[in-house]
Short mmCIF file of C-alpha atoms in Angstrom, two decimals:
data_model
loop_
_atom_site.label_atom_id
_atom_site.label_comp_id
_atom_site.label_asym_id
_atom_site.label_seq_id
_atom_site.Cartn_x
_atom_site.Cartn_y
_atom_site.Cartn_z
CA UNK A 1 0.90 -21.89 23.31
CA UNK A 2 -0.16 -19.32 25.73
CA UNK A 3 -2.44 -16.69 23.95
CA UNK A 4 -0.49 -13.69 25.29
CA UNK A 5 2.68 -15.30 24.31
CA UNK A 6 1.61 -16.21 20.76
CA UNK A 7 0.34 -12.63 20.40
CA UNK A 8 3.47 -10.89 21.48
CA UNK A 9 5.19 -13.32 19.14
CA UNK A 10 3.03 -11.81 16.38
CA UNK A 11 3.84 -9.08 13.56
CA UNK A 12 0.61 -7.53 14.59
CA UNK A 13 1.51 -6.92 18.16
CA UNK A 14 4.54 -4.83 17.42
CA UNK A 15 2.62 -2.01 15.40
CA UNK A 16 -0.36 -2.43 17.91
CA UNK A 17 1.90 -1.64 20.92
CA UNK A 18 3.87 1.13 19.16
CA UNK A 19 0.92 2.89 18.53
CA UNK A 20 0.08 3.13 22.12
CA UNK A 21 3.65 4.52 22.61
CA UNK A 22 2.44 7.07 19.91
CA UNK A 23 -0.48 8.34 21.75
CA UNK A 24 1.68 8.82 24.78
CA UNK A 25 4.22 10.83 22.66
CA UNK A 26 1.52 12.83 21.37
CA UNK A 27 0.12 13.92 24.85
CA UNK A 28 3.83 14.37 26.06
CA UNK A 29 3.26 11.36 28.49
CA UNK A 30 6.82 9.70 27.24
CA UNK A 31 9.03 8.49 29.96
CA UNK A 32 12.25 9.50 28.74
CA UNK A 33 12.18 11.43 25.58
CA UNK A 34 10.56 14.62 24.23
CA UNK A 35 9.08 14.61 20.76
CA UNK A 36 9.25 17.71 18.38
CA UNK A 37 7.36 16.59 15.70
CA UNK A 38 7.94 20.03 13.83
CA UNK A 39 11.01 18.59 12.75
CA UNK A 40 9.87 15.52 10.99
CA UNK A 41 9.51 17.26 7.94
CA UNK A 42 12.97 18.22 7.87
CA UNK A 43 13.85 14.62 8.29
CA UNK A 44 11.43 13.94 5.28
CA UNK A 45 13.19 16.53 3.10
CA UNK A 46 16.92 14.90 4.05
CA UNK A 47 15.64 11.13 3.61
CA UNK A 48 14.05 11.90 0.18
CA UNK A 49 17.05 14.28 -1.07
CA UNK A 50 19.34 11.13 -0.29
CA UNK A 51 17.02 8.43 -2.54
CA UNK A 52 16.92 11.00 -5.26
CA UNK A 53 20.57 11.69 -4.91
CA UNK A 54 21.27 7.87 -5.61
CA UNK A 55 18.39 7.00 -7.55
CA UNK A 56 16.78 9.96 -9.37
CA UNK A 57 15.73 10.98 -11.51
CA UNK A 58 14.51 7.65 -13.15
CA UNK A 59 15.87 4.74 -11.35
CA UNK A 60 13.77 4.31 -8.26
CA UNK A 61 12.57 1.09 -9.58
CA UNK A 62 16.05 -0.44 -9.17
CA UNK A 63 16.06 0.24 -5.23
CA UNK A 64 16.52 -3.17 -3.93
CA UNK A 65 14.63 -4.11 -0.77
CA UNK A 66 16.20 -3.78 2.51
CA UNK A 67 17.92 -6.93 2.64
CA UNK A 68 21.40 -8.85 3.16
CA UNK A 69 22.10 -9.37 -0.27
CA UNK A 70 23.41 -5.86 -0.69
CA UNK A 71 25.75 -6.01 2.08
CA UNK A 72 27.65 -9.02 0.25
CA UNK A 73 28.43 -6.84 -2.37
CA UNK A 74 30.19 -3.94 -0.65
CA UNK A 75 32.73 -2.46 -2.97
CA UNK A 76 31.23 -3.29 -6.01
CA UNK A 77 32.42 -6.70 -5.92
CA UNK A 78 29.59 -8.87 -7.01
CA UNK A 79 30.21 -11.70 -4.74
CA UNK A 80 26.78 -13.56 -4.86
CA UNK A 81 26.27 -12.91 -8.61
CA UNK A 82 29.82 -14.82 -8.79
CA UNK A 83 29.13 -17.57 -6.35
CA UNK A 84 25.85 -18.12 -8.53
CA UNK A 85 27.51 -18.21 -11.63
CA UNK A 86 29.89 -21.00 -10.19
CA UNK A 87 27.34 -23.27 -8.65
CA UNK A 88 25.40 -23.12 -12.08
CA UNK A 89 28.22 -24.12 -13.91
CA UNK A 90 28.64 -27.15 -11.91
CA UNK A 91 24.94 -28.05 -12.73
CA UNK A 92 23.15 -26.54 -9.67
CA UNK A 93 19.64 -25.89 -10.27
CA UNK A 94 17.67 -22.73 -9.18
CA UNK A 95 15.88 -24.52 -6.14
CA UNK A 96 19.11 -25.57 -4.78
CA UNK A 97 20.77 -22.29 -5.62
CA UNK A 98 18.32 -20.86 -3.32
CA UNK A 99 18.64 -23.19 -0.67
CA UNK A 100 22.52 -22.47 -0.76
CA UNK A 101 21.82 -18.47 -0.44
CA UNK A 102 19.03 -19.04 2.26
CA UNK A 103 21.97 -21.08 4.03
CA UNK A 104 24.31 -18.41 3.98
CA UNK A 105 21.81 -15.34 4.61
CA UNK A 106 20.46 -17.01 7.60
CA UNK A 107 23.75 -17.36 9.49
CA UNK A 108 25.24 -13.82 8.16
CA UNK A 109 22.04 -12.02 9.48
CA UNK A 110 22.01 -13.91 12.75
CA UNK A 111 25.78 -12.51 12.93
CA UNK A 112 24.63 -9.38 12.07
CA UNK A 113 24.33 -7.26 15.49
CA UNK A 114 26.49 -4.29 16.02
CA UNK A 115 30.30 -4.96 15.91
CA UNK A 116 31.19 -1.96 17.65
CA UNK A 117 33.15 1.01 16.70
CA UNK A 118 36.67 -0.50 16.26
CA UNK A 119 36.14 -3.80 14.64
CA UNK A 120 37.41 -4.02 10.82
CA UNK A 121 37.73 -6.99 8.38
CA UNK A 122 40.42 -7.21 5.82
CA UNK A 123 39.06 -9.16 3.04
CA UNK A 124 41.49 -12.00 2.13
CA UNK A 125 43.79 -11.66 -0.90
CA UNK A 126 42.83 -8.30 -1.31
CA UNK A 127 43.68 -4.80 0.56
CA UNK A 128 40.03 -3.87 1.09
CA UNK A 129 39.02 -2.87 4.48
CA UNK A 130 35.33 -3.29 5.79
CA UNK A 131 33.36 -2.52 9.10
CA UNK A 132 29.96 -2.98 10.46
CA UNK A 133 27.08 -4.74 8.60
CA UNK A 134 28.93 -4.92 5.64
CA UNK A 135 32.28 -6.42 7.19
CA UNK A 136 30.32 -9.10 9.11
CA UNK A 137 28.57 -9.96 5.62
CA UNK A 138 31.94 -10.72 3.84
CA UNK A 139 33.64 -12.37 6.95
CA UNK A 140 30.51 -14.60 7.40
CA UNK A 141 30.76 -15.47 3.51
CA UNK A 142 34.28 -16.47 3.72
CA UNK A 143 33.62 -18.75 6.42
CA UNK A 144 30.68 -20.32 4.54
CA UNK A 145 33.17 -20.69 1.60
CA UNK A 146 35.30 -22.34 3.87
CA UNK A 147 32.90 -24.88 4.96
CA UNK A 148 32.91 -23.30 8.95
CA UNK A 149 29.14 -23.87 9.40
CA UNK A 150 28.81 -27.72 8.24
CA UNK A 151 29.84 -30.39 9.83
CA UNK A 152 30.90 -32.18 6.75
CA UNK A 153 34.07 -30.79 5.91
CA UNK A 154 35.49 -33.14 3.11
CA UNK A 155 33.43 -31.80 0.23
CA UNK A 156 33.67 -28.38 -1.60
CA UNK A 157 29.93 -27.53 -1.53
CA UNK A 158 29.18 -25.02 1.22
CA UNK A 159 26.15 -25.62 2.94
CA UNK A 160 25.18 -24.75 6.63
CA UNK A 161 23.96 -27.53 9.03
CA UNK A 162 22.71 -28.19 12.49
CA UNK A 163 25.67 -30.51 13.52
CA UNK A 164 28.17 -27.57 12.11
CA UNK A 165 26.51 -24.82 14.02
CA UNK A 166 26.62 -26.89 17.14
CA UNK A 167 30.30 -27.59 17.04
CA UNK A 168 31.21 -23.71 16.20
CA UNK A 169 33.53 -22.59 18.65
CA UNK A 170 33.92 -19.13 20.00
CA UNK A 171 37.58 -19.32 18.87
CA UNK A 172 36.63 -20.59 15.24
CA UNK A 173 34.40 -17.47 14.79
CA UNK A 174 36.92 -15.13 16.41
CA UNK A 175 39.21 -16.35 13.64
CA UNK A 176 37.12 -16.17 10.99
CA UNK A 177 36.25 -12.42 12.02
CA UNK A 178 39.69 -11.69 12.31
CA UNK A 179 39.13 -10.55 16.09
CA UNK A 180 42.14 -9.75 18.31
CA UNK A 181 43.01 -7.44 21.00
CA UNK A 182 43.95 -4.86 18.65
CA UNK A 183 40.66 -5.57 16.40
CA UNK A 184 37.99 -5.84 19.26
CA UNK A 185 34.44 -7.00 18.35
CA UNK A 186 31.42 -6.70 20.63
CA UNK A 187 29.63 -9.75 21.93
CA UNK A 188 32.04 -12.71 19.95
CA UNK A 189 31.19 -15.27 22.79
CA UNK A 190 27.15 -14.25 22.72
CA UNK A 191 27.16 -14.59 18.58
CA UNK A 192 28.81 -18.06 18.65
CA UNK A 193 26.59 -19.36 21.48
CA UNK A 194 23.77 -17.79 19.34
CA UNK A 195 24.68 -20.05 16.33
CA UNK A 196 25.26 -23.13 18.54
CA UNK A 197 21.64 -22.71 19.86
CA UNK A 198 20.48 -22.24 16.23
CA UNK A 199 22.07 -25.69 15.25
CA UNK A 200 20.34 -27.44 18.14
CA UNK A 201 17.15 -25.79 17.16
CA UNK A 202 17.39 -26.55 13.55
CA UNK A 203 17.71 -30.16 14.59
CA UNK A 204 15.09 -30.05 16.66
CA UNK A 205 12.77 -29.03 13.84
CA UNK A 206 13.69 -31.88 11.56
CA UNK A 207 9.91 -31.67 9.89
CA UNK A 208 10.94 -28.55 8.19
CA UNK A 209 14.77 -28.48 8.05
CA UNK A 210 15.43 -31.89 7.52
CA UNK A 211 17.46 -34.79 9.66
CA UNK A 212 20.73 -32.58 8.76
CA UNK A 213 18.96 -29.33 10.22
CA UNK A 214 19.60 -27.46 7.07
CA UNK A 215 18.20 -23.70 6.84
CA UNK A 216 18.09 -24.15 3.14
CA UNK A 217 15.58 -26.86 3.52
CA UNK A 218 13.12 -23.74 4.45
CA UNK A 219 12.81 -23.20 0.63
CA UNK A 220 11.19 -26.86 0.14
CA UNK A 221 8.68 -26.10 2.92
CA UNK A 222 7.61 -22.77 1.75
CA UNK A 223 7.09 -24.00 -1.95
CA UNK A 224 5.32 -26.78 -0.83
CA UNK A 225 2.87 -24.58 1.56
CA UNK A 226 2.26 -22.13 -1.47
CA UNK A 227 1.51 -24.96 -3.89
CA UNK A 228 0.58 -22.77 -6.82
CA UNK A 229 -0.47 -19.46 -5.02
CA UNK A 230 2.18 -16.68 -3.74
CA UNK A 231 4.24 -17.27 -0.65
CA UNK A 232 2.71 -15.77 2.63
CA UNK A 233 4.89 -13.64 5.06
CA UNK A 234 2.57 -14.76 8.07
CA UNK A 235 3.25 -18.51 7.38
CA UNK A 236 7.11 -17.74 7.05
CA UNK A 237 6.87 -15.43 10.23
CA UNK A 238 5.59 -18.35 12.23
CA UNK A 239 8.27 -20.97 11.13
CA UNK A 240 10.96 -18.34 12.02
CA UNK A 241 9.37 -17.74 15.35
CA UNK A 242 9.19 -21.12 16.31
CA UNK A 243 12.72 -22.14 15.04
CA UNK A 244 14.40 -18.72 16.62
CA UNK A 245 12.67 -17.93 20.07
CA UNK A 246 14.69 -20.98 21.72
CA UNK A 247 18.05 -19.72 20.82
CA UNK A 248 17.86 -16.26 22.55
CA UNK A 249 19.84 -15.50 25.42
CA UNK A 250 18.08 -16.84 28.66
CA UNK A 251 18.00 -13.82 30.41
CA UNK A 252 15.53 -12.09 28.04
CA UNK A 253 12.05 -11.21 29.15
CA UNK A 254 9.38 -14.30 29.53
CA UNK A 255 5.85 -14.27 29.91
CA UNK A 256 3.85 -17.16 32.12
CA UNK A 257 7.18 -19.03 31.64
CA UNK A 258 7.52 -18.91 28.05
CA UNK A 259 10.46 -16.57 26.41
CA UNK A 260 9.10 -13.95 23.93
CA UNK A 261 12.71 -13.11 22.19
CA UNK A 262 13.36 -9.42 21.47
CA UNK A 263 10.34 -7.63 23.54
CA UNK A 264 10.74 -5.90 26.78
CA UNK A 265 8.51 -4.25 29.42
CA UNK A 266 8.35 -0.50 29.00
CA UNK A 267 7.12 1.91 31.40
CA UNK A 268 5.32 4.26 29.03
CA UNK A 269 2.89 1.14 28.21
CA UNK A 270 2.06 0.64 31.98
CA UNK A 271 1.38 4.36 32.20
CA UNK A 272 -0.91 4.41 29.17
CA UNK A 273 -2.64 1.02 30.43
CA UNK A 274 -6.37 1.24 31.42
CA UNK A 275 -5.20 -0.37 34.77
CA UNK A 276 -1.58 0.35 35.43
CA UNK A 277 -1.60 -1.39 38.92
CA UNK A 278 -2.22 -4.56 37.13
CA UNK A 279 0.66 -7.20 37.96
CA UNK A 280 0.24 -8.77 34.14
CA UNK A 281 3.56 -8.02 32.50
CA UNK A 282 2.43 -8.92 29.25
CA UNK A 283 0.26 -5.88 28.86
CA UNK A 284 3.31 -3.81 29.30
CA UNK A 285 5.56 -5.52 26.80
CA UNK A 286 6.74 -3.98 23.53
CA UNK A 287 7.80 -6.47 20.88
CA UNK A 288 10.20 -5.72 18.36
CA UNK A 289 11.79 -8.91 16.77
CA UNK A 290 14.36 -6.80 14.94
CA UNK A 291 16.46 -9.49 13.95
CA UNK A 292 13.97 -11.68 12.69
CA UNK A 293 12.34 -9.11 11.00
CA UNK A 294 15.86 -8.38 9.15
CA UNK A 295 16.36 -12.10 8.37
CA UNK A 296 12.59 -12.06 7.10
CA UNK A 297 13.32 -9.18 4.95
CA UNK A 298 16.70 -11.25 3.78
CA UNK A 299 15.70 -14.35 3.02
CA UNK A 300 12.54 -13.15 0.90
CA UNK A 301 15.08 -11.82 -1.88
CA UNK A 302 16.24 -15.19 -3.10
CA UNK A 303 12.87 -16.42 -3.45
CA UNK A 304 11.76 -13.33 -5.47
CA UNK A 305 15.33 -13.08 -7.66
CA UNK A 306 16.27 -16.71 -8.08
CA UNK A 307 12.89 -18.57 -8.15
CA UNK A 308 10.54 -15.44 -9.31
CA UNK A 309 8.17 -16.04 -6.37
CA UNK A 310 6.30 -13.15 -4.80
CA UNK A 311 5.16 -12.58 -1.46
CA UNK A 312 1.82 -11.80 0.36
CA UNK A 313 1.23 -9.86 3.51
CA UNK A 314 4.80 -8.22 3.33
CA UNK A 315 3.21 -5.08 4.50
CA UNK A 316 3.10 -6.74 7.92
CA UNK A 317 6.57 -6.49 8.78
CA UNK A 318 7.72 -3.16 10.15
CA UNK A 319 10.78 -0.91 10.29
CA UNK A 320 13.60 -2.16 11.80
CA UNK A 321 14.16 -0.82 15.47
CA UNK A 322 17.98 -0.23 15.31
CA UNK A 323 20.36 2.15 16.01
CA UNK A 324 20.78 3.67 12.28
CA UNK A 325 17.01 4.45 11.87
CA UNK A 326 16.69 5.35 15.67
CA UNK A 327 19.71 7.59 15.47
CA UNK A 328 18.25 9.52 12.46
CA UNK A 329 15.84 11.18 14.65
CA UNK A 330 17.70 11.71 17.58
CA UNK A 331 20.24 13.51 15.31
CA UNK A 332 18.00 15.46 13.38
CA UNK A 333 16.34 16.71 16.82
CA UNK A 334 13.01 15.00 16.47
CA UNK A 335 13.76 13.07 19.65
CA UNK A 336 15.49 14.60 22.59
CA UNK A 337 16.43 12.71 25.86
CA UNK A 338 14.72 14.02 28.84
CA UNK A 339 17.51 15.69 31.40
CA UNK A 340 17.13 12.67 34.03
CA UNK A 341 17.59 10.16 31.26
CA UNK A 342 20.57 11.93 29.63
CA UNK A 343 22.34 12.64 32.95
CA UNK A 344 22.06 8.94 33.93
CA UNK A 345 23.28 7.75 30.38
CA UNK A 346 26.18 10.33 30.57
CA UNK A 347 27.23 9.11 34.01
CA UNK A 348 27.13 5.37 32.81
CA UNK A 349 29.69 6.13 29.65
CA UNK A 350 31.77 8.74 31.22
CA UNK A 351 31.79 10.14 27.60
CA UNK A 352 30.09 12.85 25.52
CA UNK A 353 27.49 10.49 24.58
CA UNK A 354 25.14 8.44 26.90
CA UNK A 355 24.97 4.70 26.89
CA UNK A 356 22.23 2.26 28.17
CA UNK A 357 21.67 -1.47 28.23
CA UNK A 358 19.99 -3.05 25.43
CA UNK A 359 16.83 -3.81 27.88
CA UNK A 360 16.76 -0.37 29.79
CA UNK A 361 13.57 1.50 29.37
CA UNK A 362 15.08 4.26 27.64
CA UNK A 363 16.25 2.10 24.65
CA UNK A 364 13.02 -0.11 24.61
CA UNK A 365 11.23 3.63 24.39
CA UNK A 366 13.47 4.61 21.53
CA UNK A 367 12.95 1.63 19.42
CA UNK A 368 8.96 1.99 19.86
CA UNK A 369 9.15 5.77 18.72
CA UNK A 370 11.48 4.56 15.80
CA UNK A 371 8.86 2.08 14.58
CA UNK A 372 6.32 4.76 15.21
CA UNK A 373 8.21 7.77 13.46
CA UNK A 374 9.14 5.63 10.54
CA UNK A 375 5.72 4.65 9.83
CA UNK A 376 4.93 8.65 9.75
CA UNK A 377 7.86 9.33 7.69
CA UNK A 378 7.17 6.76 5.06
CA UNK A 379 3.89 8.51 3.91
CA UNK A 380 5.88 11.93 3.88
CA UNK A 381 8.66 10.63 1.90
CA UNK A 382 6.28 8.97 -0.75
CA UNK A 383 4.09 12.41 -0.95
CA UNK A 384 7.84 14.25 -1.52
CA UNK A 385 8.80 11.44 -4.51
CA UNK A 386 6.42 12.60 -7.20
CA UNK A 387 5.72 11.26 -10.70
CA UNK A 388 3.76 8.59 -9.17
CA UNK A 389 6.59 7.06 -7.67
CA UNK A 390 5.60 4.01 -5.33
CA UNK A 391 8.41 2.59 -2.91
CA UNK A 392 7.77 -0.40 -0.73
CA UNK A 393 8.88 0.09 3.15
CA UNK A 394 11.63 -2.22 2.43
CA UNK A 395 12.95 -0.17 -0.39
CA UNK A 396 12.39 3.12 1.78
CA UNK A 397 14.45 1.56 4.57
CA UNK A 398 17.08 0.58 1.92
CA UNK A 399 17.82 3.68 0.12
CA UNK A 400 16.56 6.36 2.78
CA UNK A 401 16.14 6.01 6.65
CA UNK A 402 18.86 3.38 7.01
CA UNK A 403 21.31 4.79 4.74
CA UNK A 404 20.22 8.57 5.83
CA UNK A 405 20.94 7.45 9.56
CA UNK A 406 24.49 6.30 8.71
CA UNK A 407 25.59 9.38 6.73
CA UNK A 408 24.42 11.90 9.52
CA UNK A 409 25.98 9.80 12.27
CA UNK A 410 29.46 10.02 10.12
CA UNK A 411 29.16 13.75 9.72
CA UNK A 412 28.48 14.30 13.14
CA UNK A 413 30.87 11.83 14.37
CA UNK A 414 33.44 11.38 11.94
CA UNK A 415 35.92 9.45 14.10
CA UNK A 416 33.35 6.47 15.42
CA UNK A 417 30.39 6.85 13.04
CA UNK A 418 28.44 5.56 16.10
CA UNK A 419 24.72 6.02 17.01
CA UNK A 420 23.99 9.51 18.97
CA UNK A 421 23.23 6.89 21.87
CA UNK A 422 25.26 4.27 22.74
CA UNK A 423 24.09 0.59 23.46
CA UNK A 424 25.95 -1.99 25.30
CA UNK A 425 25.56 -4.83 22.74
CA UNK A 426 25.84 -8.59 23.33
CA UNK A 427 25.91 -8.93 19.62
CA UNK A 428 22.15 -10.74 19.65
CA UNK A 429 19.92 -7.61 19.50
CA UNK A 430 21.11 -4.90 17.23
#
């Protein structure tokens, strides 16, 4: 693999490039945003208050890591626990339990980009209605249980396999997600295409995922790689990147002919470069790999909860640069759009909020600053917790920044609960 591409696909590159953007911010050289660092303490106070409200004074150790598991239990319904109990009752051992959860979480996370402000999902057999990430989680669970992601429809054991994903039609996904003219969802076609591409890639990596291309076979691969040691995030990351890079939309950025996924050119990096006149695009790329990181955070949990396995190098993962975490800093005044960029976004939207394409330089800079600011915020939050409370980044994302971003959005924009900056989503980035 090309060395520049290998670097841009790594976790290390995400933070290293974001640190360059941080230097630009400190010297007032961002292209699209002004940074108001003096307001960071207010954000830290707010996020800490949310964590203490929900888990204080003595339940901080119960904060789950940021991951998909919690979304399946929206409404206080223990859907995953019920599945596990059912599977155990049928004689399923812990390794196979974990395989099935990996199957489910894999497709559910890759479907979990922004659904839009108007989509809703009514849980079958109930009057419970869900939206956004939780709605997508519950919808994907029912599709999983209905064998919609496997080529074998004859049994009653829900799994995911490559052939089943390859054969998934857009109409089938739309039906499973209750999409209609009156219940629109952003990017249905691109989500279905993403899963079809995933099926193809799973089948192409039979050395890890087996001849059937089952995501759950990743469990056996990781257990074998670890032996008696802890599981390694860096090994896990390389497996996921090798599998997922081929599935992303073909119009994404390439370097030397290689696709690099959720990684984008950024003018701020070019301005900060030692030789800004260079035509080497790789020097100006800011990687994020948000959905792959979200998948990593989510897949770690079944290994821990069901198999009792621990991970090393998890600190290599970053905050998730998406609209809830990023919106928190815009809504609370740490970041504000410069006049020219704001006017361009407002002109594009013809609404009260600016809108940009996912690959627009504005959005890429916003996401990079989200990484920068959450790393700073993380230390501020820990210093405010007191009593020796130590939270991981995954716990702060779950109980702190993501939840706080959602709450402030609902307070500021109760009708839509949208981000303060809108993104034209194709269902494969956010």
